[in-house]
Coordinates of C-alpha atoms in Angstrom, one line a residue:
M18 CA 0.0 0.0 0.0
E19 CA 1.2 3.5 -0.9
I20 CA 0.0 6.4 1.4
R21 CA -0.1 10.0 0.2
I22 CA -1.1 12.9 2.4
L23 CA -2.3 15.9 0.4
E24 CA -3.4 19.4 1.2
S25 CA -7.1 19.2 0.6
R26 CA -10.2 17.3 -0.6
D27 CA -9.7 18.8 -4.1
A28 CA -6.1 17.7 -4.2
I29 CA -7.2 14.1 -3.3
G30 CA -9.7 14.3 -6.2
V31 CA -7.0 15.5 -8.7
A32 CA -4.6 12.7 -7.5
A33 CA -7.3 10.0 -7.6
A34 CA -8.4 11.0 -11.1
E35 CA -4.8 10.9 -12.3
L36 CA -4.2 7.5 -10.9
A37 CA -7.5 6.2 -12.3
A38 CA -6.7 7.6 -15.8
Q39 CA -3.3 5.9 -15.7
A40 CA -4.8 2.5 -14.7
L41 CA -7.5 2.7 -17.3
K42 CA -5.2 3.8 -20.1
S43 CA -2.8 1.0 -19.2
A44 CA -5.5 -1.6 -19.3
I45 CA -6.9 -0.3 -22.6
A46 CA -3.4 -0.4 -24.2
Q47 CA -2.8 -3.9 -23.0
Y48 CA -6.3 -5.5 -23.3
H49 CA -8.2 -3.1 -25.5
F50 CA -10.9 -2.7 -22.8
A51 CA -10.9 -1.7 -19.1
A52 CA -13.2 -2.4 -16.2
I53 CA -13.8 0.0 -13.3
V54 CA -15.6 -0.3 -10.0
V55 CA -17.1 3.0 -8.8
A56 CA -18.0 4.1 -5.3
T57 CA -20.3 6.8 -4.1
G58 CA -20.7 9.0 -1.0
A59 CA -19.2 12.3 0.0
S60 CA -15.6 11.1 -0.3
Q61 CA -16.0 10.6 -4.1
F62 CA -17.4 14.0 -5.0
E63 CA -14.1 15.5 -6.1
V64 CA -12.8 12.2 -7.4
L65 CA -15.6 11.8 -9.9
Q66 CA -15.6 15.5 -10.7
H67 CA -12.0 15.4 -11.9
L68 CA -12.2 12.0 -13.4
V69 CA -15.1 12.8 -15.8
A70 CA -13.3 15.8 -17.0
R71 CA -10.4 13.7 -18.3
D72 CA -10.2 13.7 -22.1
D73 CA -7.3 11.3 -22.3
V74 CA -9.3 8.2 -21.6
D75 CA -11.2 6.3 -24.3
W76 CA -14.3 5.9 -22.2
S77 CA -16.0 3.9 -25.0
K78 CA -13.7 1.0 -24.0
V79 CA -14.6 1.2 -20.3
D80 CA -17.1 -1.0 -18.5
G81 CA -18.3 0.1 -15.1
F82 CA -19.6 -1.7 -12.1
H83 CA -21.5 -0.4 -9.1
L84 CA -19.9 -1.0 -5.7
D85 CA -23.0 -1.0 -3.4
E86 CA -26.6 0.1 -3.0
Y87 CA -29.3 0.3 -0.3
V88 CA -31.9 -2.4 -0.3
G89 CA -35.4 -0.9 -0.9
L90 CA -34.3 2.5 -2.3
S91 CA -35.5 3.5 -5.8
A92 CA -33.1 5.2 -8.2
D93 CA -35.0 8.5 -7.8
H94 CA -34.5 8.7 -4.0
P95 CA -32.0 11.5 -3.1
A96 CA -29.7 9.0 -1.3
S97 CA -29.8 6.3 -4.1
F98 CA -26.4 5.4 -5.3
C99 CA -27.8 4.5 -8.7
G100 CA -29.0 8.1 -9.0
Y101 CA -25.7 9.4 -7.7
L102 CA -23.7 7.4 -10.2
R103 CA -26.0 8.2 -13.1
A104 CA -25.8 12.0 -12.5
R105 CA -22.1 12.2 -11.5
F106 CA -20.5 9.5 -13.7
V107 CA -22.5 7.5 -16.2
E108 CA -24.5 10.2 -18.0
R109 CA -21.4 12.3 -18.3
L110 CA -19.3 9.7 -20.2
P111 CA -19.7 7.6 -23.3
L112 CA -19.0 4.3 -21.4
R113 CA -19.2 1.0 -23.1
S114 CA -21.5 -0.3 -20.3
F115 CA -22.4 0.2 -16.7
Y116 CA -23.8 -2.4 -14.4
Y117 CA -26.2 -0.9 -11.7
L118 CA -27.3 -2.6 -8.5
E119 CA -31.1 -1.9 -8.4
G120 CA -32.2 -1.3 -4.8
T121 CA -35.9 -2.0 -5.4
R122 CA -35.4 -5.5 -6.7
D123 CA -35.1 -8.7 -4.6
P124 CA -31.6 -8.4 -3.1
A125 CA -30.9 -12.1 -3.4
I126 CA -31.6 -11.9 -7.2
V127 CA -29.5 -8.7 -7.5
C128 CA -26.6 -10.3 -5.7
A129 CA -26.8 -13.4 -7.8
E130 CA -27.0 -11.6 -11.1
A131 CA -24.3 -9.0 -10.3
S132 CA -22.0 -11.8 -9.1
E133 CA -22.5 -13.6 -12.3
A134 CA -21.8 -10.5 -14.3
I135 CA -18.5 -9.7 -12.6
R136 CA -17.2 -13.1 -11.5
D137 CA -15.0 -13.9 -14.4
R138 CA -14.1 -10.2 -15.3
R139 CA -10.7 -8.7 -15.0
I140 CA -11.1 -5.6 -12.8
D141 CA -8.5 -3.0 -13.6
L142 CA -9.5 -0.3 -11.1
A143 CA -11.6 0.2 -8.0
L144 CA -12.4 3.6 -6.6
I145 CA -13.3 3.3 -3.0
G146 CA -13.4 5.1 0.4
I147 CA -13.4 4.1 4.0
G148 CA -16.3 4.6 6.4
E149 CA -16.2 6.2 9.8
N150 CA -16.5 2.7 11.2
G151 CA -13.7 1.5 9.0
H152 CA -16.0 -0.2 6.5
L153 CA -15.2 -0.9 2.8
A154 CA -18.2 -0.6 0.5
F155 CA -21.0 -1.6 2.9
N156 CA -19.0 -4.3 4.6
D157 CA -19.4 -3.1 8.2
P158 CA -17.4 -4.6 11.1
P159 CA -17.1 -7.5 11.6
A160 CA -16.7 -7.9 7.8
D161 CA -16.7 -11.2 6.1
F162 CA -13.1 -11.7 4.9
A163 CA -13.9 -15.3 3.7
T164 CA -16.8 -15.3 1.3
D165 CA -15.9 -15.8 -2.4
Q166 CA -19.3 -14.4 -3.5
P167 CA -18.7 -11.2 -5.4
Y168 CA -21.8 -9.5 -4.1
I169 CA -23.6 -10.1 -0.8
Q170 CA -26.5 -8.7 1.2
V171 CA -25.3 -7.1 4.4
A172 CA -26.8 -5.5 7.5
L173 CA -25.7 -1.9 8.2
D174 CA -24.6 -1.1 11.7
D175 CA -25.8 2.0 13.5
A176 CA -22.5 3.8 13.1
C177 CA -22.7 3.4 9.3
R178 CA -26.3 4.4 9.2
Q179 CA -25.5 7.5 11.4
Q180 CA -22.8 8.5 9.0
Q181 CA -25.4 8.7 6.3
V182 CA -27.5 11.0 8.4
G183 CA -24.4 13.1 9.2
E184 CA -23.5 13.5 5.6
G185 CA -27.1 14.7 4.9
W186 CA -28.4 11.9 2.8
F187 CA -31.2 11.1 5.2
P188 CA -33.1 13.3 7.8
D189 CA -32.8 10.8 10.7
L190 CA -31.6 7.3 11.6
E191 CA -35.0 5.7 11.1
S192 CA -35.0 6.8 7.5
V193 CA -31.8 5.0 6.7
P194 CA -32.2 1.4 5.3
K195 CA -30.9 -1.4 7.5
Y196 CA -29.7 -3.6 4.6
A197 CA -27.6 -3.1 1.5
V198 CA -26.2 -5.1 -1.4
S199 CA -22.4 -4.7 -1.4
M200 CA -19.4 -5.9 -3.3
S201 CA -17.6 -8.3 -1.0
I202 CA -14.1 -7.8 0.5
R203 CA -12.5 -10.5 -1.6
Q204 CA -14.0 -9.1 -4.7
I205 CA -12.8 -5.6 -4.0
L206 CA -9.3 -7.0 -3.5
K207 CA -9.4 -8.6 -7.0
A208 CA -9.0 -5.2 -8.6
K209 CA -5.5 -4.7 -10.0
C210 CA -5.4 -1.1 -8.8
I211 CA -7.3 0.3 -5.8
V212 CA -7.6 4.1 -5.3
C213 CA -8.9 4.8 -1.8
S214 CA -9.8 8.4 -1.2
V215 CA -10.4 9.4 2.4
P216 CA -10.8 13.1 3.2
D217 CA -12.1 14.8 6.4
E218 CA -11.3 14.8 10.1
R219 CA -14.3 12.5 10.9
K220 CA -12.4 9.7 9.2
A221 CA -9.2 10.3 11.2
S222 CA -9.8 7.5 13.7
A223 CA -10.7 5.0 11.0
V224 CA -7.6 5.9 9.1
H225 CA -5.4 5.4 12.2
R226 CA -7.0 2.0 12.9
T227 CA -6.8 1.0 9.3
L228 CA -3.0 1.6 9.3
H229 CA -2.0 0.6 12.9
D230 CA -4.5 -1.9 14.3
P231 CA -4.1 -5.6 13.4
I232 CA -5.6 -6.7 10.1
D233 CA -8.9 -7.9 11.3
P234 CA -12.6 -8.0 10.3
S235 CA -13.3 -5.5 13.2
I236 CA -11.6 -2.8 11.0
P237 CA -12.5 -3.9 7.5
A238 CA -10.3 -1.4 5.7
S239 CA -7.2 -2.9 7.4
I240 CA -7.3 -5.6 4.7
L241 CA -6.1 -3.0 2.2
R242 CA -2.6 -3.4 3.7
T243 CA -2.4 -6.8 2.0
H244 CA -3.0 -5.3 -1.5
D245 CA 0.2 -4.0 -3.2
G246 CA -1.8 -2.1 -5.8
T247 CA -3.6 0.2 -3.3
T248 CA -3.0 3.9 -3.0
L249 CA -4.5 5.5 0.1
L250 CA -5.1 9.3 -0.5
L251 CA -5.6 11.3 2.7
D252 CA -5.9 15.0 3.4
Q253 CA -4.3 16.8 6.4
A254 CA -7.5 16.3 8.4
S255 CA -8.0 12.6 7.9
A256 CA -4.2 12.0 8.5
S257 CA -4.3 14.1 11.7
L258 CA -4.0 11.1 14.1
L259 CA -1.2 9.4 12.3
P260 CA 2.4 9.6 13.7
K261 CA 4.2 12.6 12.4
L262 CA 7.1 11.8 10.0
S263 CA 10.4 13.2 11.2

């Protein structure tokens, strides 16, 4: 894992977009097509803003996959990740394809179909973040490090659900769904390149635990330390609890 500490959220977005473009262009040059997994949430605002502005990627050769989605939320709900990705990514690029996770369908069927769609695919790039509770995608602690299923249904813990309220996606805790469809930990780790963007002071404790606690399901993001192709992008605030470099 490579760790970079940058000056601001926007600097994270610029760096993430540059790393993403490099990974996609490399894959297209080698294989003629590329596949990307795209995350959502507040941590990805600047990442996607800068990425969709890139004119050096042949987006017609890129297939996209959805990282996670709430169970029971329609695409027109303000907190829907389908709606988020459609507005901030998919509709702004001439992608070859994009595979959405539909929140209003039976989650068992969604998991089965999405798993079948991605199971044998080479994934060149995953754009992800880390939750305040250390989650990856919607794999809350204790995360399942063992399952080989690419997509799984998961229960959301109260810390995760409260983060969604704090970020303004829902008016109160009761409004936040209790279940989600999520890409599994092992499937995330199959990506050749992982760009993990983590801004803001509210993520500082999770960042510290990710880097300094034992690798364990109680801090799901700690597993990223086993992936040599991961770059962790932090700002000054999210890195504030890390030991100072002399």
